[in-house]
Amino acid sequence: DGISKMNGLKLLILRDNEIRQLPSALFDMEKLETLDLKNNQIREIPDRIKNLKNLKYLGLKGNPIDNIDTIKKLLPGTMVDY
């Protein structure tokens, strides 16, 4: 995974890519503050999203997500844009 070498990123924009599943290395990016996943094909965000302790913004509009309420509970200090 090339993404595992980018663990110092604070901003990651992956919108409009038809992504269906997130790479597991993404959840090890502890410094990530903004994650934009808008307009993909993501159905579920794993509970490991809670590992992103510095996440301030999570963009999920345009995804057929089934577990949005769970995501919001796992990330109480994050603006979840859905």
Coordinates of C-alpha atoms in Angstrom, one line a residue:
D1 CA 0.0 0.0 0.0
G2 CA 1.5 3.3 -1.1
I3 CA -0.8 5.1 1.3
S4 CA 0.9 3.6 4.3
K5 CA 4.0 5.7 3.6
M6 CA 1.9 8.9 3.8
N7 CA 1.2 8.7 7.6
G8 CA 2.1 12.4 8.1
L9 CA -0.7 13.7 5.8
K10 CA -3.1 16.2 7.3
L11 CA -5.4 16.5 4.2
L12 CA -6.5 13.7 1.9
I13 CA -8.9 14.3 -0.9
L14 CA -10.2 11.1 -2.7
R15 CA -13.5 12.5 -4.1
D16 CA -15.0 11.3 -7.4
N17 CA -13.0 8.1 -7.7
E18 CA -15.7 5.3 -7.5
I19 CA -14.0 4.0 -4.4
R20 CA -15.9 1.1 -2.9
Q21 CA -13.7 0.1 0.0
L22 CA -11.2 2.1 2.0
P23 CA -7.6 0.7 2.4
S24 CA -6.8 -0.4 5.9
A25 CA -3.7 1.7 6.0
L26 CA -5.9 4.8 5.9
F27 CA -6.9 4.2 9.5
D28 CA -3.3 4.4 10.7
M29 CA -2.9 8.0 9.4
E30 CA -3.0 9.5 12.9
K31 CA -2.3 13.1 11.8
L32 CA -5.1 13.3 9.3
E33 CA -7.4 16.2 9.9
T34 CA -9.4 16.4 6.7
L35 CA -10.7 13.4 4.7
D36 CA -12.8 14.1 1.7
L37 CA -14.4 10.9 0.3
K38 CA -17.3 12.6 -1.5
N39 CA -19.0 11.1 -4.6
N40 CA -17.6 7.5 -4.4
Q41 CA -19.3 4.2 -4.0
I42 CA -18.6 3.6 -0.3
R43 CA -21.3 1.6 1.5
E44 CA -19.7 1.2 4.9
I45 CA -17.0 2.9 6.9
P46 CA -15.2 0.5 9.3
D47 CA -15.2 1.2 13.1
R48 CA -11.4 1.7 12.8
I49 CA -12.3 5.3 11.6
K50 CA -12.2 6.1 15.4
N51 CA -8.4 5.7 15.2
L52 CA -8.2 9.0 13.3
K53 CA -8.1 11.0 16.6
N54 CA -7.2 14.3 14.8
L55 CA -9.9 14.2 12.2
K56 CA -11.9 17.4 12.1
Y57 CA -13.8 17.0 8.8
L58 CA -15.1 13.8 7.0
G59 CA -16.8 14.4 3.7
L60 CA -19.1 11.6 2.7
K61 CA -21.8 13.2 0.5
G62 CA -22.7 11.2 -2.6
N63 CA -21.9 7.8 -1.0
P64 CA -24.5 5.1 -0.3
I65 CA -23.4 4.7 3.3
D66 CA -25.4 2.3 5.5
N67 CA -23.8 3.1 8.9
I68 CA -23.8 7.0 9.0
D69 CA -25.2 7.1 12.6
T70 CA -22.5 4.8 13.9
I71 CA -19.8 6.9 12.2
K72 CA -21.1 10.1 13.9
K73 CA -21.0 8.4 17.3
L74 CA -17.5 7.1 16.7
L75 CA -16.3 10.6 15.7
P76 CA -18.0 13.0 18.2
G77 CA -15.5 15.9 17.6
T78 CA -15.6 15.6 13.8
M79 CA -17.8 17.4 11.3
V80 CA -19.3 14.6 9.3
D81 CA -20.6 16.1 6.0
Y82 CA -23.2 13.6 4.6

